């Protein structure tokens, strides 16, 4: 009895200890969870605090820079006004001299013509001359800024020229080529001409009336965005001209930064986009723009934006360029394997990628970090692959042409040669149906006469038969719905003609040539 009581007490003690152990384990797990939770909260608060400190420092620097700019603007107002007045007076005297002397009207030199038209403020003639010299765009980029300095009012001159073709071409006689390139070129040339002598392009010296006209042109382009399918449906040159107009005339709007950012990202491949992104006030979003470009596989554009914004240390160019080349090679291989593109298209894709990488390396002086020997060799091998492919294609065409000629001469000396995968037809031209098209019954053609099918019931014989009407004009002829009338042995022996029911549709009669059966007009090549 005593032993039983002692064993039950021991059992109860063990159960109590087990409950205590489970409670301790539960408390331990809760403590770990709470510790991890509070640790993550502490890290999050530290990160947010650091981010706020960074933003505060950035805002302080930006505010100081803005205050310094305002102070400089205020101090430079008098000098800028005096400089503008003297420049206008100088331009006025120069233009009067040019008009009175009438120099440059017959000048063959492009620079002299541009200066003459600008001095006369002939915006229409200036625009026509620029549009006619697209092949000399590099020369225009050099000469147009110098010519615009001869204008009495350069801003008015450019607005008068641009309003004819932007945002819509309003000329009576329109050229088939795009004209937005001329808008971009002229606006870029105007920017240094109207820049403030003290503050530069940050404060363009443009009259308010011209600023309002430029703003009206920009608003007209924005209103047509929906009709064009948004930013993605716009032409790159048109979108570039819009941003350049905003920058050149100093009409940037904070409320439209979202539109500016969308245009910059959509057309980031254009050379001037990194500079324009900073000019329209997107310096705060350059990190996000670069990250987006990297995610889209446009690492070369990301490198250009990083250098323009001074973020090349945060986004090292060499790893980005290597990633770009690797992805372009994989993409070209994938497209060729899954979409059936030819080898020349795949080579062209890879050539474009290699050239873009080489251009980026040269622009940013990265030859020491990224040697271009391997890229040059790869580009040479891709360029050599194209002529080899052309030679092999030409040789295969020649060989197939020789075979075709031989086979055609052997079959019919009077028939013209046809491609190897087509059969000659009657005198109204076009390919014959394939040989299998004639095997619609159990008959076999064994000579100039038909052999009746053993299982076929003879049809009645009627009077003289018209020419056989066949279905031509297609590689796969339609099924003949009405049966043919077979010759019986007696009819074949007597040579009596028989009728064939005509096809429901009207087709031209097949006239045979060099045929042993003139009554039926079949061509031997049909039954080879």
Coordinates of C-alpha atoms in Angstrom, one line a residue:
X1 CA 0.0 0.0 0.0
X2 CA 2.8 2.4 0.9
X3 CA 4.7 1.5 -2.2
X4 CA 1.7 2.3 -4.4
X5 CA 1.2 5.7 -2.7
X6 CA 4.9 6.5 -3.2
X7 CA 4.8 5.5 -6.9
X8 CA 1.7 7.6 -7.6
X9 CA 3.4 10.6 -5.8
X10 CA 6.4 10.2 -8.0
X11 CA 4.3 10.0 -11.1
X12 CA 2.5 13.2 -10.1
X13 CA 5.8 14.9 -9.5
X14 CA 7.1 13.9 -13.0
X15 CA 3.9 15.2 -14.6
X16 CA 4.3 18.5 -12.8
X17 CA 7.9 18.7 -13.9
X18 CA 6.9 18.0 -17.5
X19 CA 4.4 20.8 -17.4
X20 CA 7.0 23.1 -16.0
X21 CA 9.4 22.1 -18.8
X22 CA 6.8 22.8 -21.5
X23 CA 6.0 26.2 -19.9
X24 CA 9.7 27.1 -19.9
X25 CA 10.1 26.1 -23.6
X26 CA 7.0 28.2 -24.5
X27 CA 8.4 31.2 -22.6
X28 CA 11.8 30.7 -24.3
X29 CA 10.2 30.7 -27.8
X30 CA 8.1 33.8 -27.0
X31 CA 11.2 35.5 -25.8
X32 CA 13.1 34.7 -29.0
X33 CA 10.2 36.0 -31.1
X34 CA 9.9 39.2 -29.2
X35 CA 13.7 39.7 -29.3
X36 CA 13.7 39.3 -33.1
X37 CA 10.7 41.5 -33.5
X38 CA 12.3 44.3 -31.5
X39 CA 15.6 43.9 -33.2
X40 CA 14.0 44.3 -36.6
X41 CA 12.1 47.3 -35.4
X42 CA 15.3 48.9 -34.1
X43 CA 17.1 48.2 -37.5
X44 CA 14.1 49.7 -39.4
X45 CA 14.2 52.8 -37.2
X46 CA 17.9 53.2 -37.7
X47 CA 17.6 52.9 -41.5
X48 CA 14.8 55.4 -41.6
X49 CA 16.7 57.7 -39.3
X50 CA 19.8 57.5 -41.5
X51 CA 17.6 58.1 -44.6
X52 CA 16.1 61.2 -43.1
X53 CA 19.5 62.5 -42.1
X54 CA 20.7 62.0 -45.7
X55 CA 17.7 63.7 -47.1
X56 CA 18.1 66.6 -44.6
X57 CA 21.8 67.0 -45.6
X58 CA 20.8 66.9 -49.3
X59 CA 18.0 69.5 -48.7
X60 CA 20.4 71.7 -46.8
X61 CA 22.9 71.6 -49.7
X62 CA 20.2 72.2 -52.2
X63 CA 18.7 75.1 -50.3
X64 CA 22.1 76.7 -49.9
X65 CA 22.7 76.2 -53.6
X66 CA 19.3 77.8 -54.5
X67 CA 20.0 80.8 -52.2
X68 CA 23.4 81.3 -53.7
X69 CA 21.8 81.2 -57.2
X70 CA 19.1 83.7 -56.2
X71 CA 21.8 86.0 -54.8
X72 CA 23.8 85.7 -57.9
X73 CA 20.8 86.4 -60.0
X74 CA 19.9 89.5 -58.1
X75 CA 23.5 90.8 -58.3
X76 CA 23.8 90.1 -62.0
X77 CA 20.5 91.7 -63.1
X78 CA 22.0 95.0 -63.9
X79 CA 25.0 93.6 -65.7
X80 CA 22.9 91.1 -67.6
X81 CA 20.5 93.8 -68.8
X82 CA 23.3 96.1 -69.9
X83 CA 25.0 93.2 -71.7
X84 CA 21.7 92.2 -73.4
X85 CA 21.1 95.8 -74.6
X86 CA 24.6 96.1 -76.0
X87 CA 24.3 92.7 -77.7
X88 CA 21.0 93.7 -79.3
X89 CA 22.5 97.0 -80.5
X90 CA 25.5 95.2 -81.9
X91 CA 23.3 92.7 -83.7
X92 CA 21.1 95.5 -85.1
X93 CA 24.0 97.3 -86.6
X94 CA 25.4 94.1 -88.1
X95 CA 22.1 93.1 -89.6
X96 CA 21.6 96.6 -91.2
X97 CA 25.1 96.3 -92.7
X98 CA 24.3 92.9 -94.2
X99 CA 20.9 94.0 -95.6
X100 CA 22.3 97.1 -97.1
X101 CA 25.3 95.4 -98.7
X102 CA 23.1 92.3 -99.6
X103 CA 26.1 90.1 -99.1
X104 CA 25.6 86.4 -98.9
X105 CA 22.5 86.2 -101.2
X106 CA 24.4 84.3 -103.8
X107 CA 27.0 82.9 -101.5
X108 CA 27.7 79.2 -101.9
X109 CA 29.1 78.7 -98.5
X110 CA 26.6 77.3 -96.0
X111 CA 27.9 79.3 -93.1
X112 CA 27.5 82.6 -95.0
X113 CA 24.0 81.7 -96.1
X114 CA 22.9 80.9 -92.6
X115 CA 24.4 84.2 -91.2
X116 CA 22.8 86.2 -94.0
X117 CA 19.3 84.7 -93.3
X118 CA 19.7 85.2 -89.6
X119 CA 20.8 88.8 -90.0
X120 CA 17.7 89.4 -92.2
X121 CA 15.5 87.6 -89.7
X122 CA 14.2 85.4 -92.6
X123 CA 13.0 82.5 -90.5
X124 CA 11.2 80.8 -93.4
X125 CA 14.3 80.8 -95.6
X126 CA 16.4 79.7 -92.7
X127 CA 14.1 76.7 -92.0
X128 CA 14.1 75.7 -95.6
X129 CA 17.9 75.8 -95.8
X130 CA 18.3 73.7 -92.6
X131 CA 15.8 71.1 -93.7
X132 CA 17.5 70.8 -97.1
X133 CA 20.9 70.1 -95.4
X134 CA 20.1 67.1 -93.3
X135 CA 23.1 65.2 -94.6
X136 CA 25.3 68.0 -93.3
X137 CA 23.8 67.9 -89.8
X138 CA 27.3 67.8 -88.1
X139 CA 28.3 71.0 -90.0
X140 CA 24.9 72.6 -89.0
X141 CA 25.5 71.9 -85.3
X142 CA 28.7 74.0 -85.6
X143 CA 27.4 76.8 -87.8
X144 CA 23.8 77.4 -86.6
X145 CA 24.8 78.7 -83.2
X146 CA 27.2 81.2 -84.8
X147 CA 24.6 82.2 -87.3
X148 CA 21.9 82.7 -84.6
X149 CA 24.2 85.3 -82.9
X150 CA 23.6 87.5 -85.9
X151 CA 19.8 87.7 -85.1
X152 CA 18.5 90.8 -83.5
X153 CA 16.0 88.7 -81.5
X154 CA 17.2 85.0 -81.6
X155 CA 14.3 83.7 -79.5
X156 CA 11.6 85.3 -81.7
X157 CA 13.5 84.1 -84.8
X158 CA 13.5 80.4 -83.6
X159 CA 9.9 80.5 -82.4
X160 CA 8.8 81.9 -85.8
X161 CA 10.7 79.1 -87.6
X162 CA 9.6 76.3 -85.3
X163 CA 5.9 77.2 -85.1
X164 CA 5.6 76.2 -88.8
X165 CA 6.6 72.6 -88.2
X166 CA 6.1 71.9 -84.5
X167 CA 4.1 70.3 -83.0
X168 CA 2.4 69.8 -86.4
X169 CA 3.8 70.5 -89.9
X170 CA 1.7 73.4 -91.2
X171 CA 3.5 73.9 -94.5
X172 CA 1.5 73.6 -97.8
X173 CA 4.2 71.5 -99.4
X174 CA 5.4 68.9 -96.9
X175 CA 8.5 66.8 -97.2
X176 CA 8.1 63.0 -96.7
X177 CA 11.0 63.0 -94.2
X178 CA 10.7 63.7 -90.5
X179 CA 11.4 67.4 -89.6
X180 CA 11.6 67.1 -85.8
X181 CA 15.4 66.6 -86.1
X182 CA 15.6 70.2 -87.3
X183 CA 13.7 71.4 -84.3
X184 CA 16.1 69.7 -81.9
X185 CA 19.1 71.0 -83.7
X186 CA 17.9 74.6 -83.8
X187 CA 16.8 74.6 -80.2
X188 CA 20.1 73.1 -79.0
X189 CA 21.9 75.8 -81.0
X190 CA 19.7 78.5 -79.5
X191 CA 20.4 77.5 -75.9
X192 CA 24.0 79.0 -75.6
X193 CA 22.9 82.1 -77.6
X194 CA 20.2 83.1 -75.1
X195 CA 22.1 81.9 -72.0
X196 CA 22.7 84.5 -69.2
X197 CA 26.4 85.7 -69.2
X198 CA 26.6 85.2 -65.4
X199 CA 24.4 82.2 -64.7
X200 CA 24.6 80.4 -68.1
X201 CA 21.7 78.3 -69.4
X202 CA 20.1 78.2 -65.9
X203 CA 18.6 81.6 -66.7
X204 CA 17.8 82.0 -70.5
X205 CA 17.4 85.6 -71.6
X206 CA 14.1 85.2 -73.4
X207 CA 11.3 87.8 -73.6
X208 CA 8.1 86.9 -71.7
X209 CA 6.1 87.0 -74.9
X210 CA 8.4 84.4 -76.6
X211 CA 8.2 82.3 -73.4
X212 CA 4.4 82.3 -73.6
X213 CA 4.5 81.3 -77.3
X214 CA 6.9 78.4 -76.5
X215 CA 4.7 77.3 -73.6
X216 CA 1.7 77.3 -76.0
X217 CA 3.6 75.1 -78.5
X218 CA 4.5 72.7 -75.6
X219 CA 0.9 72.5 -74.5
X220 CA -0.3 71.8 -78.0
X221 CA 2.2 68.8 -78.2
X222 CA 1.0 67.5 -74.9
X223 CA -2.7 67.7 -75.9
X224 CA -2.0 65.5 -78.9
X225 CA -0.3 62.8 -76.8
X226 CA -3.6 60.9 -76.2
X227 CA -4.3 60.8 -79.9
X228 CA -0.8 59.4 -80.6
X229 CA -1.2 56.7 -78.0
X230 CA 0.7 58.3 -75.1
X231 CA 4.4 58.8 -74.7
X232 CA 5.1 55.3 -76.0
X233 CA 3.3 56.1 -79.3
X234 CA 5.2 59.3 -79.9
X235 CA 8.2 59.5 -82.2
X236 CA 11.6 59.8 -80.4
X237 CA 12.5 63.0 -82.2
X238 CA 9.2 64.7 -81.4
X239 CA 9.5 63.9 -77.7
X240 CA 13.1 65.1 -77.7
X241 CA 12.1 68.3 -79.4
X242 CA 9.4 68.9 -76.7
X243 CA 11.9 68.5 -73.8
X244 CA 14.5 70.6 -75.6
X245 CA 11.8 73.3 -76.1
X246 CA 11.0 73.3 -72.4
X247 CA 14.7 73.5 -71.4
X248 CA 15.8 76.1 -74.0
X249 CA 13.0 78.6 -73.1
X250 CA 13.1 77.9 -69.4
X251 CA 9.4 76.8 -69.1
X252 CA 10.0 73.7 -66.9
X253 CA 7.0 73.0 -64.7
X254 CA 7.3 71.1 -61.4
X255 CA 3.8 69.6 -61.9
X256 CA 4.9 67.9 -65.1
X257 CA 8.0 66.1 -63.7
X258 CA 6.2 62.8 -64.1
X259 CA 5.8 63.4 -67.8
X260 CA 9.4 64.5 -68.1
X261 CA 10.6 61.4 -66.3
X262 CA 8.4 59.1 -68.5
X263 CA 9.8 60.6 -71.7
X264 CA 13.4 60.4 -70.5
X265 CA 13.1 56.7 -69.6
X266 CA 11.2 55.8 -72.8
X267 CA 13.8 57.5 -75.0
X268 CA 16.9 57.1 -72.9
X269 CA 18.9 55.8 -75.8
X270 CA 19.2 59.3 -77.3
X271 CA 22.5 60.9 -76.6
X272 CA 21.3 64.1 -75.0
X273 CA 18.7 62.5 -72.6
X274 CA 21.0 62.4 -69.5
X275 CA 21.8 66.1 -69.8
X276 CA 18.1 67.0 -70.4
X277 CA 17.0 64.9 -67.4
X278 CA 19.1 67.1 -65.1
X279 CA 17.9 70.3 -66.9
X280 CA 14.2 69.5 -66.3
X281 CA 14.9 69.0 -62.6
X282 CA 15.1 65.2 -62.3
X283 CA 18.4 65.2 -60.4
X284 CA 16.5 63.8 -57.3
X285 CA 15.2 60.8 -59.3
X286 CA 18.4 59.9 -61.1
X287 CA 19.0 56.9 -58.8
X288 CA 15.5 55.5 -59.5
X289 CA 16.0 56.2 -63.3
X290 CA 19.3 54.3 -63.3
X291 CA 17.8 51.4 -61.4
X292 CA 14.9 51.2 -63.8
X293 CA 17.2 51.2 -66.8
X294 CA 19.3 48.4 -65.4
X295 CA 16.1 46.4 -64.7
X296 CA 15.1 46.9 -68.3
X297 CA 18.4 45.6 -69.6
X298 CA 19.7 49.1 -70.8
X299 CA 22.9 49.0 -68.9
X300 CA 24.7 51.2 -71.4
X301 CA 22.1 54.0 -70.9
X302 CA 22.4 53.5 -67.2
X303 CA 26.2 54.1 -67.4
X304 CA 25.6 57.3 -69.4
X305 CA 23.1 58.6 -66.9
X306 CA 25.4 57.7 -63.9
X307 CA 28.3 59.7 -65.4
X308 CA 26.1 62.7 -66.1
X309 CA 24.7 62.7 -62.6
X310 CA 28.1 61.9 -61.0
X311 CA 27.0 58.5 -59.7
X312 CA 29.6 56.4 -61.4
X313 CA 31.0 55.3 -58.0
X314 CA 27.7 54.0 -56.9
X315 CA 27.0 52.3 -60.2
X316 CA 30.4 51.0 -61.5
X317 CA 30.4 51.0 -65.3
X318 CA 32.5 47.9 -66.0
X319 CA 30.2 45.3 -64.3
X320 CA 27.2 47.0 -66.0
X321 CA 28.8 46.7 -69.4
X322 CA 29.8 43.1 -68.9
X323 CA 26.3 42.3 -67.8
X324 CA 24.9 44.1 -70.8
X325 CA 27.1 42.1 -73.2
X326 CA 26.2 38.8 -71.6
X327 CA 22.5 39.5 -71.6
X328 CA 22.5 40.7 -75.3
X329 CA 24.3 37.5 -76.3
X330 CA 21.9 35.3 -74.4
X331 CA 18.9 37.2 -75.8
X332 CA 20.2 36.9 -79.4
X333 CA 20.6 33.1 -79.0
X334 CA 17.2 32.8 -77.4
X335 CA 15.5 34.7 -80.2
X336 CA 17.3 32.7 -82.9
X337 CA 16.4 29.4 -81.3
X338 CA 12.7 30.1 -80.4
X339 CA 11.6 32.6 -83.0
X340 CA 13.4 31.2 -86.0
X341 CA 15.4 34.3 -86.9
X342 CA 18.2 33.9 -89.4
X343 CA 21.8 33.9 -88.4
X344 CA 22.3 37.3 -90.1
X345 CA 19.7 38.9 -87.8
X346 CA 21.3 37.3 -84.7
X347 CA 24.7 38.7 -85.8
X348 CA 23.2 42.1 -86.4
X349 CA 21.8 42.1 -82.8
X350 CA 25.1 41.2 -81.3
X351 CA 26.9 43.7 -83.5
X352 CA 24.7 46.5 -82.3
X353 CA 25.4 45.5 -78.7
X354 CA 29.2 45.3 -79.1
X355 CA 29.3 48.7 -80.9
X356 CA 27.2 50.3 -78.2
X357 CA 29.6 49.0 -75.5
X358 CA 32.7 50.2 -77.5
X359 CA 31.1 53.6 -77.9
X360 CA 30.4 53.9 -74.2
X361 CA 33.9 52.8 -73.3
X362 CA 35.4 55.4 -75.6
X363 CA 33.1 58.2 -74.4
X364 CA 33.9 57.7 -70.7
X365 CA 37.6 56.8 -71.2
X366 CA 37.3 53.3 -69.7
X367 CA 39.9 51.6 -71.8
X368 CA 42.2 51.0 -68.8
X369 CA 39.4 49.3 -66.8
X370 CA 37.8 47.5 -69.8
X371 CA 40.2 46.6 -72.6
X372 CA 38.6 46.6 -76.0
X373 CA 40.8 44.0 -77.7
X374 CA 38.3 41.2 -77.2
X375 CA 35.4 43.3 -78.2
X376 CA 37.2 44.4 -81.4
X377 CA 38.0 40.8 -82.3
X378 CA 34.4 39.8 -81.7
X379 CA 33.1 42.6 -83.8
X380 CA 35.5 41.7 -86.7
X381 CA 34.4 38.0 -86.5
X382 CA 30.7 39.0 -86.6
X383 CA 31.4 41.3 -89.7
X384 CA 33.2 38.5 -91.5
X385 CA 30.3 36.1 -90.9
X386 CA 28.0 38.1 -93.1
X387 CA 29.9 37.9 -96.4
X388 CA 30.5 34.2 -95.9
X389 CA 26.8 33.6 -95.5
X390 CA 26.1 35.6 -98.6
X391 CA 28.6 33.5 -100.6
X392 CA 27.1 30.3 -99.5
X393 CA 23.6 31.5 -100.3
X394 CA 24.7 32.6 -103.8
X395 CA 26.3 29.2 -104.5
X396 CA 23.3 27.2 -103.5
X397 CA 21.1 29.4 -105.7
X398 CA 23.3 28.9 -108.7
X399 CA 23.4 25.1 -108.3
X400 CA 19.6 24.9 -107.9
X401 CA 19.1 27.0 -111.0
X402 CA 21.3 24.7 -113.1
X403 CA 19.3 21.6 -112.0
X404 CA 16.1 23.3 -112.9
X405 CA 17.2 24.2 -116.4
X406 CA 18.4 20.6 -117.1
X407 CA 15.2 19.0 -115.9
X408 CA 13.0 21.4 -117.8
X409 CA 14.8 20.9 -121.1
X410 CA 14.6 17.1 -120.7
X411 CA 10.8 17.3 -120.1
X412 CA 9.7 19.7 -122.7
X413 CA 11.9 21.6 -125.1
X414 CA 9.4 24.3 -125.7
X415 CA 8.4 25.0 -122.1
X416 CA 10.1 27.8 -120.2
X417 CA 12.3 27.0 -117.2
X418 CA 10.5 27.1 -113.8
X419 CA 11.7 27.2 -110.2
X420 CA 12.7 23.7 -108.9
X421 CA 9.7 23.6 -106.5
X422 CA 7.1 24.5 -109.1
X423 CA 5.5 22.6 -112.0
X424 CA 4.8 24.1 -115.4
X425 CA 1.3 24.7 -116.4
X426 CA -0.7 25.7 -119.5
X427 CA -0.2 28.7 -121.6
X428 CA -1.9 31.1 -119.2
X429 CA 1.0 30.8 -116.8
X430 CA 1.4 29.9 -113.1
X431 CA 2.5 26.8 -111.2
X432 CA 0.8 23.4 -111.7
X433 CA -0.7 21.6 -108.8
X434 CA 1.4 18.9 -107.3
X435 CA 1.4 15.4 -108.9
X436 CA -0.6 13.9 -106.0
X437 CA -3.6 16.2 -107.0
X438 CA -4.3 13.9 -109.9
X439 CA -4.6 10.8 -107.7
X440 CA -8.1 11.3 -106.6
X441 CA -9.3 7.9 -107.8
X442 CA -7.9 4.4 -108.0
X443 CA -7.0 4.9 -111.6
X444 CA -3.3 4.8 -112.7
X445 CA -2.1 6.6 -115.7
X446 CA -0.1 4.2 -117.9
X447 CA -0.1 5.8 -121.3
X448 CA -2.2 7.9 -123.5
X449 CA -5.4 6.1 -122.4
X450 CA -7.1 5.7 -119.1
X451 CA -7.6 2.3 -117.5
X452 CA -11.0 1.7 -116.0
X453 CA -11.0 1.1 -112.3
X454 CA -12.1 -2.5 -111.5
X455 CA -14.6 -1.5 -108.9
X456 CA -16.0 1.4 -110.9
X457 CA -19.3 1.2 -112.8
X458 CA -19.0 2.7 -116.3
X459 CA -20.8 6.0 -117.0
X460 CA -22.8 6.7 -120.0
X461 CA -21.0 7.9 -123.0
X462 CA -22.2 11.1 -124.6
X463 CA -21.4 13.3 -127.6
X464 CA -18.1 15.2 -128.3
X465 CA -16.4 16.4 -125.2
X466 CA -15.2 19.8 -124.4
X467 CA -11.7 20.4 -123.2
X468 CA -11.0 19.3 -119.7
X469 CA -11.5 22.0 -117.1
X470 CA -8.9 21.8 -114.3
X471 CA -8.5 23.6 -111.1
X472 CA -5.3 25.7 -111.3
X473 CA -3.8 28.7 -109.6
X474 CA -3.1 27.0 -106.2
X475 CA -0.4 24.7 -104.9
X476 CA -3.1 22.6 -103.2
X477 CA -6.1 22.4 -105.6
X478 CA -9.6 22.0 -104.4
X479 CA -11.1 18.6 -104.3
X480 CA -13.1 17.8 -107.5
X481 CA -16.6 17.1 -106.3
X482 CA -18.0 15.7 -109.5
X483 CA -16.7 12.3 -110.7
X484 CA -14.9 11.8 -114.0
X485 CA -16.3 9.5 -116.7
X486 CA -14.0 6.6 -117.4
X487 CA -13.5 5.1 -120.8
X488 CA -14.7 1.5 -121.3
X489 CA -12.6 -0.8 -123.3
X490 CA -14.9 -0.6 -126.3
X491 CA -14.9 3.1 -126.3
X492 CA -11.2 3.3 -125.9
X493 CA -10.8 1.0 -128.9
X494 CA -13.2 2.9 -131.1
X495 CA -11.8 6.3 -130.2
X496 CA -15.3 7.8 -129.4
X497 CA -15.1 11.0 -127.4
X498 CA -16.8 11.1 -124.0
X499 CA -18.0 14.0 -121.8
X500 CA -16.7 15.0 -118.5
X501 CA -19.0 16.9 -116.1
X502 CA -17.7 20.5 -115.8
X503 CA -16.6 21.9 -112.4
X504 CA -19.3 24.1 -110.7
X505 CA -17.0 27.1 -111.0
X506 CA -15.9 28.5 -114.3
X507 CA -12.2 28.0 -115.0
X508 CA -10.3 28.7 -118.2
X509 CA -9.9 25.7 -120.5
X510 CA -6.6 23.8 -120.3
X511 CA -5.0 23.9 -123.7
X512 CA -2.3 21.3 -124.0
X513 CA 0.8 21.6 -126.0
X514 CA 3.0 18.8 -127.4
X515 CA 0.4 16.4 -126.2
X516 CA -0.3 13.0 -127.7
X517 CA -3.9 13.4 -126.6
X518 CA -5.2 16.6 -128.2
X519 CA -8.7 15.9 -127.1
X520 CA -7.9 16.1 -123.4
X521 CA -5.0 18.4 -123.3
X522 CA -3.0 16.8 -120.4
X523 CA 0.6 17.7 -120.0
X524 CA 3.0 14.9 -119.5
X525 CA 4.8 16.7 -116.7
X526 CA 1.6 16.5 -114.6
X527 CA 2.1 12.7 -114.3
X528 CA 5.8 12.4 -113.8

